[in-house]
GROMACS .gro file of C-alpha atoms in nm:
model
  273
    1UNK     CA    1  -8.707  -0.408  -8.603
    2UNK     CA    2  -8.620  -0.164  -8.882
    3UNK     CA    3  -8.473   0.181  -8.814
    4UNK     CA    4  -8.780   0.345  -8.967
    5UNK     CA    5  -9.015   0.154  -8.738
    6UNK     CA    6  -8.800   0.232  -8.435
    7UNK     CA    7  -8.802   0.598  -8.526
    8UNK     CA    8  -9.181   0.598  -8.563
    9UNK     CA    9  -9.231   0.424  -8.229
   10UNK     CA   10  -8.994   0.668  -8.063
   11UNK     CA   11  -9.186   0.962  -8.209
   12UNK     CA   12  -9.518   0.828  -8.085
   13UNK     CA   13  -9.373   0.762  -7.738
   14UNK     CA   14  -9.236   1.117  -7.725
   15UNK     CA   15  -9.578   1.248  -7.824
   16UNK     CA   16  -9.738   1.047  -7.545
   17UNK     CA   17  -9.491   1.160  -7.277
   18UNK     CA   18  -9.512   1.529  -7.368
   19UNK     CA   19  -9.892   1.528  -7.383
   20UNK     CA   20  -9.925   1.358  -7.045
   21UNK     CA   21  -9.667   1.580  -6.873
   22UNK     CA   22  -9.826   1.904  -6.993
   23UNK     CA   23 -10.181   1.820  -6.887
   24UNK     CA   24 -10.079   1.678  -6.549
   25UNK     CA   25  -9.867   1.984  -6.475
   26UNK     CA   26 -10.150   2.220  -6.561
   27UNK     CA   27 -10.395   2.019  -6.352
   28UNK     CA   28 -10.163   2.027  -6.050
   29UNK     CA   29 -10.134   2.405  -6.079
   30UNK     CA   30 -10.512   2.435  -6.074
   31UNK     CA   31 -10.560   2.195  -5.784
   32UNK     CA   32 -10.264   2.305  -5.569
   33UNK     CA   33 -10.218   2.671  -5.652
   34UNK     CA   34 -10.479   2.870  -5.843
   35UNK     CA   35 -10.763   2.801  -6.085
   36UNK     CA   36 -10.719   3.158  -6.210
   37UNK     CA   37 -10.354   3.090  -6.295
   38UNK     CA   38 -10.453   2.762  -6.458
   39UNK     CA   39 -10.697   2.952  -6.676
   40UNK     CA   40 -10.427   3.192  -6.785
   41UNK     CA   41 -10.178   2.910  -6.848
   42UNK     CA   42 -10.440   2.725  -7.053
   43UNK     CA   43 -10.386   3.005  -7.303
   44UNK     CA   44 -10.011   2.940  -7.311
   45UNK     CA   45  -9.905   2.750  -7.625
   46UNK     CA   46  -9.884   2.406  -7.471
   47UNK     CA   47 -10.137   2.190  -7.655
   48UNK     CA   48 -10.108   2.395  -7.973
   49UNK     CA   49  -9.730   2.360  -7.963
   50UNK     CA   50  -9.764   1.984  -7.932
   51UNK     CA   51 -10.010   1.947  -8.218
   52UNK     CA   52  -9.850   2.191  -8.463
   53UNK     CA   53  -9.504   2.061  -8.375
   54UNK     CA   54  -9.590   1.698  -8.443
   55UNK     CA   55  -9.785   1.794  -8.756
   56UNK     CA   56  -9.467   1.966  -8.874
   57UNK     CA   57  -9.254   1.660  -8.795
   58UNK     CA   58  -9.494   1.398  -8.934
   59UNK     CA   59  -9.613   1.584  -9.247
   60UNK     CA   60  -9.391   1.887  -9.315
   61UNK     CA   61  -9.296   2.223  -9.162
   62UNK     CA   62  -9.454   2.396  -9.462
   63UNK     CA   63  -9.788   2.221  -9.406
   64UNK     CA   64  -9.782   2.305  -9.035
   65UNK     CA   65  -9.691   2.667  -9.105
   66UNK     CA   66  -9.981   2.700  -9.350
   67UNK     CA   67 -10.214   2.532  -9.101
   68UNK     CA   68 -10.108   2.775  -8.828
   69UNK     CA   69 -10.266   3.060  -9.026
   70UNK     CA   70 -10.604   2.895  -8.974
   71UNK     CA   71 -10.516   2.810  -8.615
   72UNK     CA   72 -10.513   3.187  -8.549
   73UNK     CA   73 -10.884   3.200  -8.635
   74UNK     CA   74 -10.947   2.856  -8.485
   75UNK     CA   75 -10.892   2.987  -8.133
   76UNK     CA   76 -11.237   3.142  -8.171
   77UNK     CA   77 -11.373   2.787  -8.185
   78UNK     CA   78 -11.188   2.711  -7.863
   79UNK     CA   79 -11.359   3.008  -7.701
   80UNK     CA   80 -11.691   2.874  -7.830
   81UNK     CA   81 -11.612   2.541  -7.663
   82UNK     CA   82 -11.557   2.724  -7.334
   83UNK     CA   83 -11.886   2.910  -7.365
   84UNK     CA   84 -12.074   2.589  -7.447
   85UNK     CA   85 -11.919   2.403  -7.154
   86UNK     CA   86 -11.990   2.691  -6.916
   87UNK     CA   87 -12.355   2.718  -7.024
   88UNK     CA   88 -12.430   2.346  -7.023
   89UNK     CA   89 -12.203   2.211  -6.750
   90UNK     CA   90 -12.369   2.364  -6.444
   91UNK     CA   91 -12.451   2.033  -6.274
   92UNK     CA   92 -12.223   1.853  -6.030
   93UNK     CA   93 -12.030   1.535  -6.104
   94UNK     CA   94 -12.039   1.317  -6.413
   95UNK     CA   95 -12.369   1.462  -6.531
   96UNK     CA   96 -12.215   1.808  -6.543
   97UNK     CA   97 -11.909   1.677  -6.729
   98UNK     CA   98 -12.123   1.503  -6.991
   99UNK     CA   99 -12.354   1.801  -7.041
  100UNK     CA  100 -12.062   2.043  -7.048
  101UNK     CA  101 -11.871   1.826  -7.295
  102UNK     CA  102 -12.168   1.795  -7.530
  103UNK     CA  103 -12.236   2.169  -7.514
  104UNK     CA  104 -11.870   2.255  -7.557
  105UNK     CA  105 -11.813   2.021  -7.851
  106UNK     CA  106 -12.127   2.149  -8.020
  107UNK     CA  107 -12.006   2.506  -7.980
  108UNK     CA  108 -11.662   2.415  -8.112
  109UNK     CA  109 -11.801   2.226  -8.411
  110UNK     CA  110 -12.047   2.498  -8.513
  111UNK     CA  111 -11.783   2.770  -8.485
  112UNK     CA  112 -11.531   2.560  -8.682
  113UNK     CA  113 -11.785   2.490  -8.958
  114UNK     CA  114 -11.846   2.862  -8.995
  115UNK     CA  115 -11.474   2.947  -8.994
  116UNK     CA  116 -11.402   2.677  -9.253
  117UNK     CA  117 -11.611   2.869  -9.506
  118UNK     CA  118 -11.358   3.153  -9.519
  119UNK     CA  119 -11.003   3.192  -9.641
  120UNK     CA  120 -10.798   3.352  -9.367
  121UNK     CA  121 -10.480   3.551  -9.370
  122UNK     CA  122 -10.266   3.611  -9.065
  123UNK     CA  123 -10.427   3.950  -9.011
  124UNK     CA  124 -10.788   3.840  -9.054
  125UNK     CA  125 -10.733   3.531  -8.837
  126UNK     CA  126 -10.598   3.743  -8.551
  127UNK     CA  127 -10.879   3.998  -8.584
  128UNK     CA  128 -11.151   3.731  -8.567
  129UNK     CA  129 -11.009   3.582  -8.249
  130UNK     CA  130 -10.949   3.924  -8.088
  131UNK     CA  131 -11.316   4.006  -8.141
  132UNK     CA  132 -11.413   3.671  -7.987
  133UNK     CA  133 -11.183   3.738  -7.688
  134UNK     CA  134 -11.345   4.076  -7.619
  135UNK     CA  135 -11.695   3.929  -7.644
  136UNK     CA  136 -11.612   3.642  -7.409
  137UNK     CA  137 -11.446   3.866  -7.152
  138UNK     CA  138 -11.758   4.082  -7.144
  139UNK     CA  139 -11.977   3.772  -7.117
  140UNK     CA  140 -11.778   3.635  -6.822
  141UNK     CA  141 -11.754   3.957  -6.621
  142UNK     CA  142 -12.013   3.849  -6.367
  143UNK     CA  143 -11.892   3.489  -6.331
  144UNK     CA  144 -11.801   3.420  -5.966
  145UNK     CA  145 -11.456   3.280  -5.893
  146UNK     CA  146 -11.341   2.997  -5.670
  147UNK     CA  147 -11.016   2.930  -5.489
  148UNK     CA  148 -10.845   2.597  -5.538
  149UNK     CA  149 -10.865   2.337  -5.266
  150UNK     CA  150 -10.616   2.055  -5.239
  151UNK     CA  151 -10.731   1.717  -5.360
  152UNK     CA  152 -10.583   1.385  -5.248
  153UNK     CA  153 -10.353   1.212  -5.495
  154UNK     CA  154 -10.532   0.952  -5.706
  155UNK     CA  155 -10.381   0.709  -5.954
  156UNK     CA  156 -10.720   0.683  -6.123
  157UNK     CA  157 -10.728   1.058  -6.179
  158UNK     CA  158 -10.368   1.052  -6.302
  159UNK     CA  159 -10.437   0.777  -6.555
  160UNK     CA  160 -10.753   0.952  -6.670
  161UNK     CA  161 -10.558   1.271  -6.737
  162UNK     CA  162 -10.292   1.077  -6.924
  163UNK     CA  163 -10.538   0.887  -7.140
  164UNK     CA  164 -10.756   1.184  -7.226
  165UNK     CA  165 -10.464   1.412  -7.316
  166UNK     CA  166 -10.284   1.150  -7.522
  167UNK     CA  167 -10.604   1.048  -7.700
  168UNK     CA  168 -10.677   1.405  -7.808
  169UNK     CA  169 -10.323   1.468  -7.933
  170UNK     CA  170 -10.303   1.139  -8.121
  171UNK     CA  171 -10.647   1.202  -8.272
  172UNK     CA  172 -10.563   1.553  -8.390
  173UNK     CA  173 -10.228   1.460  -8.542
  174UNK     CA  174 -10.381   1.157  -8.715
  175UNK     CA  175 -10.662   1.369  -8.861
  176UNK     CA  176 -10.408   1.619  -8.992
  177UNK     CA  177 -10.284   1.354  -9.237
  178UNK     CA  178 -10.633   1.339  -9.390
  179UNK     CA  179 -10.729   1.707  -9.386
  180UNK     CA  180 -10.634   2.013  -9.591
  181UNK     CA  181 -10.424   2.277  -9.411
  182UNK     CA  182 -10.731   2.487  -9.334
  183UNK     CA  183 -10.910   2.216  -9.134
  184UNK     CA  184 -10.583   2.085  -8.990
  185UNK     CA  185 -10.521   2.434  -8.852
  186UNK     CA  186 -10.870   2.460  -8.706
  187UNK     CA  187 -10.838   2.120  -8.541
  188UNK     CA  188 -10.491   2.211  -8.409
  189UNK     CA  189 -10.657   2.493  -8.214
  190UNK     CA  190 -10.862   2.242  -8.014
  191UNK     CA  191 -10.791   2.298  -7.641
  192UNK     CA  192 -10.574   1.992  -7.578
  193UNK     CA  193 -10.471   2.114  -7.234
  194UNK     CA  194 -10.780   2.305  -7.130
  195UNK     CA  195 -11.048   2.045  -7.199
  196UNK     CA  196 -10.892   1.766  -6.985
  197UNK     CA  197 -10.837   2.027  -6.716
  198UNK     CA  198 -11.207   2.118  -6.722
  199UNK     CA  199 -11.309   1.753  -6.687
  200UNK     CA  200 -11.068   1.691  -6.401
  201UNK     CA  201 -11.167   2.004  -6.212
  202UNK     CA  202 -11.535   1.937  -6.265
  203UNK     CA  203 -11.508   1.594  -6.107
  204UNK     CA  204 -11.281   1.701  -5.820
  205UNK     CA  205 -11.387   2.058  -5.738
  206UNK     CA  206 -11.717   2.123  -5.915
  207UNK     CA  207 -11.858   2.359  -6.177
  208UNK     CA  208 -11.755   2.680  -6.000
  209UNK     CA  209 -11.386   2.594  -6.034
  210UNK     CA  210 -11.448   2.510  -6.401
  211UNK     CA  211 -11.616   2.846  -6.454
  212UNK     CA  212 -11.312   3.021  -6.302
  213UNK     CA  213 -11.076   2.857  -6.551
  214UNK     CA  214 -11.308   2.935  -6.843
  215UNK     CA  215 -11.344   3.296  -6.727
  216UNK     CA  216 -10.968   3.360  -6.736
  217UNK     CA  217 -10.892   3.157  -7.048
  218UNK     CA  218 -10.958   3.441  -7.298
  219UNK     CA  219 -10.709   3.668  -7.119
  220UNK     CA  220 -10.432   3.416  -7.184
  221UNK     CA  221 -10.505   3.372  -7.555
  222UNK     CA  222 -10.277   3.659  -7.656
  223UNK     CA  223  -9.984   3.427  -7.591
  224UNK     CA  224 -10.136   3.160  -7.814
  225UNK     CA  225 -10.198   3.411  -8.093
  226UNK     CA  226  -9.834   3.522  -8.074
  227UNK     CA  227  -9.716   3.163  -8.088
  228UNK     CA  228  -9.931   3.059  -8.385
  229UNK     CA  229  -9.836   3.376  -8.573
  230UNK     CA  230  -9.466   3.306  -8.525
  231UNK     CA  231  -9.510   2.941  -8.626
  232UNK     CA  232  -9.690   3.039  -8.946
  233UNK     CA  233  -9.390   3.256  -9.039
  234UNK     CA  234  -9.100   3.051  -8.903
  235UNK     CA  235  -9.175   2.684  -8.974
  236UNK     CA  236  -9.137   2.697  -9.355
  237UNK     CA  237  -8.796   2.864  -9.338
  238UNK     CA  238  -8.651   2.766  -9.000
  239UNK     CA  239  -8.798   2.420  -8.946
  240UNK     CA  240  -8.983   2.277  -8.648
  241UNK     CA  241  -8.707   2.296  -8.385
  242UNK     CA  242  -8.596   2.657  -8.422
  243UNK     CA  243  -8.945   2.772  -8.516
  244UNK     CA  244  -9.090   2.621  -8.198
  245UNK     CA  245  -8.817   2.779  -7.987
  246UNK     CA  246  -8.879   3.122  -8.139
  247UNK     CA  247  -9.253   3.078  -8.089
  248UNK     CA  248  -9.210   3.003  -7.720
  249UNK     CA  249  -8.977   3.301  -7.675
  250UNK     CA  250  -9.230   3.541  -7.825
  251UNK     CA  251  -9.525   3.383  -7.638
  252UNK     CA  252  -9.339   3.400  -7.308
  253UNK     CA  253  -9.243   3.762  -7.371
  254UNK     CA  254  -9.610   3.841  -7.428
  255UNK     CA  255  -9.707   3.681  -7.098
  256UNK     CA  256  -9.425   3.865  -6.923
  257UNK     CA  257  -9.569   4.197  -7.038
  258UNK     CA  258  -9.941   4.120  -7.028
  259UNK     CA  259  -9.972   3.942  -6.692
  260UNK     CA  260  -9.833   4.229  -6.477
  261UNK     CA  261 -10.043   4.476  -6.675
  262UNK     CA  262 -10.356   4.271  -6.613
  263UNK     CA  263 -10.281   4.257  -6.241
  264UNK     CA  264 -10.246   4.635  -6.225
  265UNK     CA  265 -10.574   4.684  -6.406
  266UNK     CA  266 -10.747   4.434  -6.176
  267UNK     CA  267 -10.605   4.613  -5.869
  268UNK     CA  268 -10.732   4.946  -5.994
  269UNK     CA  269 -11.079   4.805  -6.057
  270UNK     CA  270 -11.083   4.656  -5.707
  271UNK     CA  271 -10.966   4.981  -5.548
  272UNK     CA  272 -11.229   5.188  -5.732
  273UNK     CA  273 -11.511   4.943  -5.652
   0.00000   0.00000   0.00000
């Protein structure tokens, strides 16, 4: 086996392991700890870091950095997916998953087709998604919340998570080789971690738990915006490794400031109610 082939196989294996570990970890948080926390962490740059990172390694850091500019606006499509899933996935079980998936993918596709008609800068991409965040948070204000209940361990569920997460990541990174940076950036914003989480929760805990994750997802997107903004600036000059590290530092700092602030605001609203 040639060194080039070994390197390619090693890269694909690394992609598989990272994708699986991230989605399983997020799912366990939702099932064992809090669906609210899982919703917030769905906005942490996990799936986006995987896709943009491997696009940078497989194509070039410059291509990934240029794509990240459109990823900033592409998070609006992710929010559209959440709205579509929430509206259509009200039924229990597999029927709810199928209806929610179809509604969510339709929302994501329509939003992405609209966004693809425009040329975005870093500023305009952030503004578009901030507007979408505000609109979604207002839309979800009356959505009831659920508390997580523990589910028994299942190898079937584990393998389903692994397959779905890996399939999405491999699909996105493969498409990036065929797409211009604008569409590659929009596709990179696809919710690699959130969508498998919605499917898993829907099957194990029902649509109310799914609605809780979707409700809190917009509040966590500030971290993703910070990450994609840093990547768009750092990848061309610093490369994938250092650029990714800097992106995670800034995204984590955002969460460290925003999460306590959100808790205080929520406590005040509860006290005044």
